[in-house]
mmCIF file of C-alpha atoms and ligand atoms in Angstrom:
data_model
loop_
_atom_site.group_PDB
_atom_site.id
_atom_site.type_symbol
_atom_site.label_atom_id
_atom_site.label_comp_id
_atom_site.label_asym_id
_atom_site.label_seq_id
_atom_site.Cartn_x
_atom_site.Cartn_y
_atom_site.Cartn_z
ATOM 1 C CA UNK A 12 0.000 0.000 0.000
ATOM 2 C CA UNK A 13 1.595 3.580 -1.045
ATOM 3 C CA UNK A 14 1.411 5.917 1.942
ATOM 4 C CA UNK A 15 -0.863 8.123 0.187
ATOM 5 C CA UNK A 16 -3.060 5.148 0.253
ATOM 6 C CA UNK A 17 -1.756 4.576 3.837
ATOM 7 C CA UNK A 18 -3.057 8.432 4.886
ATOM 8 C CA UNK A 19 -6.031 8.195 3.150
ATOM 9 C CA UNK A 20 -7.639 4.938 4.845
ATOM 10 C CA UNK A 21 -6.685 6.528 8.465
ATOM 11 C CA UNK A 22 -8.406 9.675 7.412
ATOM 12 C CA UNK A 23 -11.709 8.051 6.175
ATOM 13 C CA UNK A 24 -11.264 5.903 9.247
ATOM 14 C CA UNK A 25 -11.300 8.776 11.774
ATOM 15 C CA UNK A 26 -13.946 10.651 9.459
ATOM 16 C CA UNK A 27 -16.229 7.688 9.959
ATOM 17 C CA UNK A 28 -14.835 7.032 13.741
ATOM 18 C CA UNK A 29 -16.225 10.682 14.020
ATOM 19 C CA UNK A 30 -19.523 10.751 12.494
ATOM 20 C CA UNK A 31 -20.548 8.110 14.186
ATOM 21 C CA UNK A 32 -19.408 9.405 17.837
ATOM 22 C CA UNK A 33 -22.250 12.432 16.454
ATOM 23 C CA UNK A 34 -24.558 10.271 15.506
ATOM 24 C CA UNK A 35 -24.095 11.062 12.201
ATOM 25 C CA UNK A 36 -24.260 8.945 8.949
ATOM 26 C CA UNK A 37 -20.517 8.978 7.735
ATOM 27 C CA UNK A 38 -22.207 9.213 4.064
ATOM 28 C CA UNK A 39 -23.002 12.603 4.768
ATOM 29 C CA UNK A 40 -19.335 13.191 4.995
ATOM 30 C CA UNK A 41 -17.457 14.027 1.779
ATOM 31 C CA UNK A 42 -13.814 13.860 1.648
ATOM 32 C CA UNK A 43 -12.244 16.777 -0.687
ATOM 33 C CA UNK A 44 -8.665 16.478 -1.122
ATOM 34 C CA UNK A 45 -6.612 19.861 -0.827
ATOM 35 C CA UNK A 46 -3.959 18.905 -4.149
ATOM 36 C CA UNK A 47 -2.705 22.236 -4.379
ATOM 37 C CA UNK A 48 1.342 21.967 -4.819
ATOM 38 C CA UNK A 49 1.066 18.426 -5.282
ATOM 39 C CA UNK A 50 1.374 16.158 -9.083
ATOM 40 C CA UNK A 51 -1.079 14.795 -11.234
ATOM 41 C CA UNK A 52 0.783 11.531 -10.146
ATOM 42 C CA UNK A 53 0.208 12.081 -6.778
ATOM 43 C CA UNK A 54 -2.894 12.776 -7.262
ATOM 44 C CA UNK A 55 -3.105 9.720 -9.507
ATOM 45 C CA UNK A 56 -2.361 7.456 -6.827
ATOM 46 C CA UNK A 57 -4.666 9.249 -4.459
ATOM 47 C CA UNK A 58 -7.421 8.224 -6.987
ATOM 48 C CA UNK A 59 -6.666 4.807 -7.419
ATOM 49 C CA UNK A 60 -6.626 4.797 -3.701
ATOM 50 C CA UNK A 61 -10.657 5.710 -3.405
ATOM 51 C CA UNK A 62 -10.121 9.939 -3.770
ATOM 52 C CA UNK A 63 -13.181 11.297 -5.754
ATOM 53 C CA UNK A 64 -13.479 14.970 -5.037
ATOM 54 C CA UNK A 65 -9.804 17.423 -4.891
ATOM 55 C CA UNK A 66 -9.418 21.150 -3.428
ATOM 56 C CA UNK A 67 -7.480 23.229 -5.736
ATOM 57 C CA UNK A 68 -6.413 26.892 -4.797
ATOM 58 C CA UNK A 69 -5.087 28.431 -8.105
ATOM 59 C CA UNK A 70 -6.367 28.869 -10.904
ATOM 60 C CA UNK A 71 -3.256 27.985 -13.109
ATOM 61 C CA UNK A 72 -1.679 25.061 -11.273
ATOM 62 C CA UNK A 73 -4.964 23.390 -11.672
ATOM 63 C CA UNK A 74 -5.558 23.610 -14.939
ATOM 64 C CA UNK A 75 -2.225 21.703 -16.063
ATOM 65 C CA UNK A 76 -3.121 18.966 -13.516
ATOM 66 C CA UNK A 77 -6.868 19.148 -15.243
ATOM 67 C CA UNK A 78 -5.240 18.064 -18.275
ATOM 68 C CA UNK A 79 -2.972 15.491 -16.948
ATOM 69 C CA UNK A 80 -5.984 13.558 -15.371
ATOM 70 C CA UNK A 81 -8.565 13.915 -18.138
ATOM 71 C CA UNK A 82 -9.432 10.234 -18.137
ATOM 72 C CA UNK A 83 -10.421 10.152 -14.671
ATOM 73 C CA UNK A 84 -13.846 10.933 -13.803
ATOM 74 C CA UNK A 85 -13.034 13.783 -11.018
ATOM 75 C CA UNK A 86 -14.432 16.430 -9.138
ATOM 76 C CA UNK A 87 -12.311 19.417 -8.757
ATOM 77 C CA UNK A 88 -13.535 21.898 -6.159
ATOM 78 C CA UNK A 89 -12.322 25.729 -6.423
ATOM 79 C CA UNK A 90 -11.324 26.463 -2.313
ATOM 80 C CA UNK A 91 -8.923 29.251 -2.664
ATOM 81 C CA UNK A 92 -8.740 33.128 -2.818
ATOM 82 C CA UNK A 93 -10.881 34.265 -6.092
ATOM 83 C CA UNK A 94 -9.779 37.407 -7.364
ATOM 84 C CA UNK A 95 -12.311 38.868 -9.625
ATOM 85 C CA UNK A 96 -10.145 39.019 -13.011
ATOM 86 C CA UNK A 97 -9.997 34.984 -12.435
ATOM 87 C CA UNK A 98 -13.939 34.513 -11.848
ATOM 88 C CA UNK A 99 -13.936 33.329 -15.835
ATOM 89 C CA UNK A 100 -11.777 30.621 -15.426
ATOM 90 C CA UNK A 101 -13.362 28.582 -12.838
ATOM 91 C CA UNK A 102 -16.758 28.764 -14.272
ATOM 92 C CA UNK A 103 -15.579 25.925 -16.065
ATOM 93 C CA UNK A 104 -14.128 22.825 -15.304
ATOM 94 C CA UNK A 105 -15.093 23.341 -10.821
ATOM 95 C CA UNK A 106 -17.855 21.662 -9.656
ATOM 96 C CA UNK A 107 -18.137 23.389 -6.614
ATOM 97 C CA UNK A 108 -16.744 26.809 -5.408
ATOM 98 C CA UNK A 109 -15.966 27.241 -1.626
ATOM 99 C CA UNK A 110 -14.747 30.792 -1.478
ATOM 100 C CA UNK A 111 -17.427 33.049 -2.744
ATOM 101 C CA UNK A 112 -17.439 36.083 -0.328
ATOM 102 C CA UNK A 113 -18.179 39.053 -1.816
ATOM 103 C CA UNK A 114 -21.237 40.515 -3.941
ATOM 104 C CA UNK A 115 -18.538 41.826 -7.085
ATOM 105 C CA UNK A 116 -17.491 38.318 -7.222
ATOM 106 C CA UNK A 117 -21.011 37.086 -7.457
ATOM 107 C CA UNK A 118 -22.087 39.737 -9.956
ATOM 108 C CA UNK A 119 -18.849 38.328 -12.209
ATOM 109 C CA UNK A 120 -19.256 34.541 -11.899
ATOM 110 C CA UNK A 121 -23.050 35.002 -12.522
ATOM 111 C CA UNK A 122 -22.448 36.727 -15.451
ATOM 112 C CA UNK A 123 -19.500 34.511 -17.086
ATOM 113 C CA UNK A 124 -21.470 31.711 -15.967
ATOM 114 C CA UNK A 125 -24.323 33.035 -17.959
ATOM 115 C CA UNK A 126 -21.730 33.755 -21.261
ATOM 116 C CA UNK A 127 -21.258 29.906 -20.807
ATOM 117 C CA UNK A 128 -24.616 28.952 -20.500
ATOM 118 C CA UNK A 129 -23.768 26.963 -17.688
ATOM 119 C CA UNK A 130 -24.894 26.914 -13.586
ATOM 120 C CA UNK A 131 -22.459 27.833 -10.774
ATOM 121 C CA UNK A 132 -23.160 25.844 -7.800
ATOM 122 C CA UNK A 133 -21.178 28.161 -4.398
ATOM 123 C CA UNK A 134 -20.266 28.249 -0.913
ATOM 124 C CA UNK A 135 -20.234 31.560 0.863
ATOM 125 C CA UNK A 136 -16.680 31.626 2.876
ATOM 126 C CA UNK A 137 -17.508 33.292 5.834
ATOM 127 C CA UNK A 138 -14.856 34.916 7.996
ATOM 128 C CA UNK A 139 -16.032 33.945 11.453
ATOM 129 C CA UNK A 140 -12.976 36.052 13.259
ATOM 130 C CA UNK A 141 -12.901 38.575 11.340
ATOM 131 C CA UNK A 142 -9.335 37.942 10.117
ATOM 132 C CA UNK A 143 -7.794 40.351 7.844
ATOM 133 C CA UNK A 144 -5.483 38.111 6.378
ATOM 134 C CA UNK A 145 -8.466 35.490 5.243
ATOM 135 C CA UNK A 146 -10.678 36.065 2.542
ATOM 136 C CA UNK A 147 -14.554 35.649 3.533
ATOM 137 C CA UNK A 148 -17.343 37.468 4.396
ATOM 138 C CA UNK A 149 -18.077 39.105 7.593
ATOM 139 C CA UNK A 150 -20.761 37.354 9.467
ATOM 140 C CA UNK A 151 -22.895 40.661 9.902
ATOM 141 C CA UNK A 152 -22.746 40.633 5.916
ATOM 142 C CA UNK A 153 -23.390 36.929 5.546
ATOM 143 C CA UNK A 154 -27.249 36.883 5.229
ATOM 144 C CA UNK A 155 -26.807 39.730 2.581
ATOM 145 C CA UNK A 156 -24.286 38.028 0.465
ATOM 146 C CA UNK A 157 -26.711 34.925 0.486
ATOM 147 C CA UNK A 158 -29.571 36.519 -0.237
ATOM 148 C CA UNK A 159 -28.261 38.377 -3.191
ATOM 149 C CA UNK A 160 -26.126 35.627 -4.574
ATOM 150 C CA UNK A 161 -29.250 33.104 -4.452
ATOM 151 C CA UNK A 162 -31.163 35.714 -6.434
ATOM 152 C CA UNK A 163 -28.644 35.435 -9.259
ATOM 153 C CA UNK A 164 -29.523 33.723 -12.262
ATOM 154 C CA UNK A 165 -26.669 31.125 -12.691
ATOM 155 C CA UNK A 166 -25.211 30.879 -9.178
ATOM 156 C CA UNK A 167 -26.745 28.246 -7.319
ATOM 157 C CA UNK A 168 -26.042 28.813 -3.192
ATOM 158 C CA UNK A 169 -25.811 25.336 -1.611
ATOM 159 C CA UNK A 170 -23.882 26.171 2.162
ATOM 160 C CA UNK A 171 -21.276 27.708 3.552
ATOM 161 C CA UNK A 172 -17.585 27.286 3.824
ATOM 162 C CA UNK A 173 -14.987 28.641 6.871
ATOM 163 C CA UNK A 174 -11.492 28.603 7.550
ATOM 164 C CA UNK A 175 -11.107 29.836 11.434
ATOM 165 C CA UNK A 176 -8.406 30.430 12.941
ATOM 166 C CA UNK A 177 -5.938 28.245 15.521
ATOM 167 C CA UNK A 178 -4.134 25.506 12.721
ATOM 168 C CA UNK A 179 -3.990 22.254 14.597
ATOM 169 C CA UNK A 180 -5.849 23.024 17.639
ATOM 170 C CA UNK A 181 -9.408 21.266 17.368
ATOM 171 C CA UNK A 182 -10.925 22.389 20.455
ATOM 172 C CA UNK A 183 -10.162 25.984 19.898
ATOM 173 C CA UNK A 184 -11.498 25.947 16.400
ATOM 174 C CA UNK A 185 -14.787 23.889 17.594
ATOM 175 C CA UNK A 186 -16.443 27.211 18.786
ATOM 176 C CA UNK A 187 -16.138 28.290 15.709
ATOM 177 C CA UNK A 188 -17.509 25.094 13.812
ATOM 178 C CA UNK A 189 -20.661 25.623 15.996
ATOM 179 C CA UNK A 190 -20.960 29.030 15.079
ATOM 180 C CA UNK A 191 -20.996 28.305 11.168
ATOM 181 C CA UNK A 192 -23.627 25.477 11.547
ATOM 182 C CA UNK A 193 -25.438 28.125 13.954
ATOM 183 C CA UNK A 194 -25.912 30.618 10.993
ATOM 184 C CA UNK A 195 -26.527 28.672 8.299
ATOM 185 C CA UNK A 196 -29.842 27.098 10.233
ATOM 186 C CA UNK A 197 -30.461 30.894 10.973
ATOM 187 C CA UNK A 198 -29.653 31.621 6.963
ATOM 188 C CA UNK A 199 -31.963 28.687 6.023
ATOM 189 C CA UNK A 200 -34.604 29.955 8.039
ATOM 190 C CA UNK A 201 -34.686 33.556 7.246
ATOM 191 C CA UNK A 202 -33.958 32.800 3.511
ATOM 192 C CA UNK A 203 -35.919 29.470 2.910
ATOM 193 C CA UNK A 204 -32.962 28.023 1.177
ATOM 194 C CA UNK A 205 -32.020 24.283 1.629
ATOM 195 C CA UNK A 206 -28.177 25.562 1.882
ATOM 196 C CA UNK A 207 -27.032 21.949 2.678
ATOM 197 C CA UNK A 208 -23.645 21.870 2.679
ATOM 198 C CA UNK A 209 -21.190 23.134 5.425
ATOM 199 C CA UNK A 210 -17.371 22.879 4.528
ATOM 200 C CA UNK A 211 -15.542 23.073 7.497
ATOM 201 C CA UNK A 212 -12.333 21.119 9.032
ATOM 202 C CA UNK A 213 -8.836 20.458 7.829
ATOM 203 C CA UNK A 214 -6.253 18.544 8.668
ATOM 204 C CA UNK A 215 -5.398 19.760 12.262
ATOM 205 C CA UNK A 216 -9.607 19.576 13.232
ATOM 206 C CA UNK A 217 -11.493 17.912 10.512
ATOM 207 C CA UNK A 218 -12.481 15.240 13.216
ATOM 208 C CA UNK A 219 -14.381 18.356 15.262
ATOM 209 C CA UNK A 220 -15.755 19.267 12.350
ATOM 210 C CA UNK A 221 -17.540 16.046 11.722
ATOM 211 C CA UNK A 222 -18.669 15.744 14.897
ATOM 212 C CA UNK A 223 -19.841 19.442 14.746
ATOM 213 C CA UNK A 224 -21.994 18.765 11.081
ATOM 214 C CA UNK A 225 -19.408 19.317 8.422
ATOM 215 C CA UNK A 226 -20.401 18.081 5.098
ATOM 216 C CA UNK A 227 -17.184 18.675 2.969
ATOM 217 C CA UNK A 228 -14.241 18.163 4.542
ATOM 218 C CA UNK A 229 -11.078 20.257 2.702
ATOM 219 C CA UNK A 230 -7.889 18.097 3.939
ATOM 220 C CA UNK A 231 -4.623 18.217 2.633
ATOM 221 C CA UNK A 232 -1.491 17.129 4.886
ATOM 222 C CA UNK A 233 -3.069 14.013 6.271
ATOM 223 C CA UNK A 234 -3.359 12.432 2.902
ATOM 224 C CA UNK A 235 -0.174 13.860 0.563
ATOM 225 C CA UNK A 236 2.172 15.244 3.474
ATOM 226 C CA UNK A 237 3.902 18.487 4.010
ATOM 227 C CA UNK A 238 3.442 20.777 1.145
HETATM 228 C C1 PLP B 15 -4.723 24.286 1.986
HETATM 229 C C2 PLP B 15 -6.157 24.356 2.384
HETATM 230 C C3 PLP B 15 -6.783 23.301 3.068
HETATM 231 C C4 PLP B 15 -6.068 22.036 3.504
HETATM 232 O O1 PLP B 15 -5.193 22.291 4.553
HETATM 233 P P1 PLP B 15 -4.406 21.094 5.289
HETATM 234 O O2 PLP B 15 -4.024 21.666 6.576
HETATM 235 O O3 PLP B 15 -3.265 20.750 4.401
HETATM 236 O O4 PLP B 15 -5.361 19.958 5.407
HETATM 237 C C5 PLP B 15 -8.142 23.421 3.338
HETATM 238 N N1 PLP B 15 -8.840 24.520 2.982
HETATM 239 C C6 PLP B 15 -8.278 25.540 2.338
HETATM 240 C C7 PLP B 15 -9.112 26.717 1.964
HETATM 241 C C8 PLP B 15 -6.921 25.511 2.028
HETATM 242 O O5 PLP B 15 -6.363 26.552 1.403
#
C-alpha cells in the first residue's frame, strides 16, 4: 500500500470514527482532497486509492493537472482566494466553489457563468474572526451576500464554507464550527434556502468538524504530506 493510500484509509477511518461518535451517517461526509502543490501523479495514486473529489487553490496550477488527469472521472472543487479578473476561469471545469465572499465576485461569476450557458453551484466563505489576512465574508454581511447571490440567475447557493483560525488546535477551532452550523440554520430559516452543505475542518480539526456537522471536509497534509 503507497502511503498516500496509507493516509487516506486513516483519514476516512477517523472521518467515519467521528460521524458516528455524532450520531451522524458517515455518508453525509465528503472527503475533498486539498492537491494544491502536489502532481497529477500524486494525485493519480490518491485516486486509485478511493479519492473522488480534490481542493485546488489556483487557478493555473490546476488547470495543467486538469489536463494530466482527463481520463479520470473527477471532481475538482475551487477552495482558494478568487480574485475577480480569475472569476472566468473557474466557471468551467469546478464543480463546486468554496470561497465566494463578496457581492462583485457574485455579480462576475453570474455573469460569465451566464456567457457559458452553464450553472455555478457556491459556498459563501464566511470569515467567522474577522481575520484580515483570510478572505470571507463578515458574518454581519453573511445573510446579505446569500440573499443576493441566491437571487442570481446562474449561481446556485448550496452552504457555507470557513477557515477559522488556531491551525492544529481542534478544540479551539470547535467554537467556531458551531458558530458556522449556527448561521446557516439561521440563513436557512430567514432565507428558505435548503443551503445543505457546510465545509468546514482540515487537517489539524477535521475530526471536530464532523462531529460538529461538516459536510465537505477540505484536507490536505493528512493524505499527501507536508506541502
Ligand atoms: C490548503 C487548504 C486546506 C487544507 O489544509 P491542510 O491543513 O493541508 O489539510 C483546506 N482549505 C483551504 C481553503 C486551504 O487553502
Amino acid at each position: 500500500m503507497s502511503r498516500i493510500a496509507e493516509n487516506l484509509a486513516e483519514v476516512q477511518g477517523r472521518i467515519a470514527r467521528a460521524a458516528q461518535r455524532a450520531g451522524r451517517d458517515p455518508r453525509e461526509v465528503r472527503l475533498v482532497a486539498v492537491s494544491k502543490t502536489f502532481s497529477a501523479a500524486d494525485i493519480r495514486e490518491a485516486t486509485a486509492a478511493g479519492v473522488k473529489i480534490l481542493g485546488e487553490n489556483y487557478v493555473q496550477e490546476v488547470r495543467a493537472k486538469m489536463a494530466q488527469l482527463s481520463d479520470l472521472p473527477l471532481s475538482w472543487h475551487f477552495i482558494g482566494r478568487l480574485q475577480t479578473n480569475k472569476a472566468k476561469d473557474v466557471v468551467q471545469g469546478f464543480d463546486l466553489i468554496h470561497s465566494l465572499d463578496r457581492l462583485k465576485l457574485a455579480r462576475e461569476l453570474d455573469r460569465r457563468a451566464g456567457a457559458q450557458a452553464r450553472r455555478v453551484p457556491v459556498l459563501i466563505q464566511v470569515n467567522l474572526a474577522g481575520e484580515e489576512t483570510k478572505g470571507g465574508v463578515g458574518r454581519g454581511e453573511c445573510l446579505d451576500l446569500i440573499e443576493a447571490a441566491a437571487a442570481m440567475e446562474n449561481l446556485d447557493v448550496e452552504g457555507l464554507m470557513t477557515m477559522p483560525p488556531f491551525f492544529n488546535a481542534p478544540e479551539r477551532v470547535r467554537p467556531f464550527f458551531v458558530d458556522l452550523r449556527h448561521l446557516a440554520e439561521e440563513a436557512r430559516e430567514s432565507t428558505g434556502l435548503a443551503l445543505p452543505e457546510l465545509s468546514m475542518g482540515m487537517s489539524g480539526d477535521f475530526e471536530a468538524a464532523v462531529e460538529e456537522g461538516a459536510t465537505l471536509v477540505r484536507v490536505g497534509t493528512a493524505i499527501f504530506g507536508q506541502r
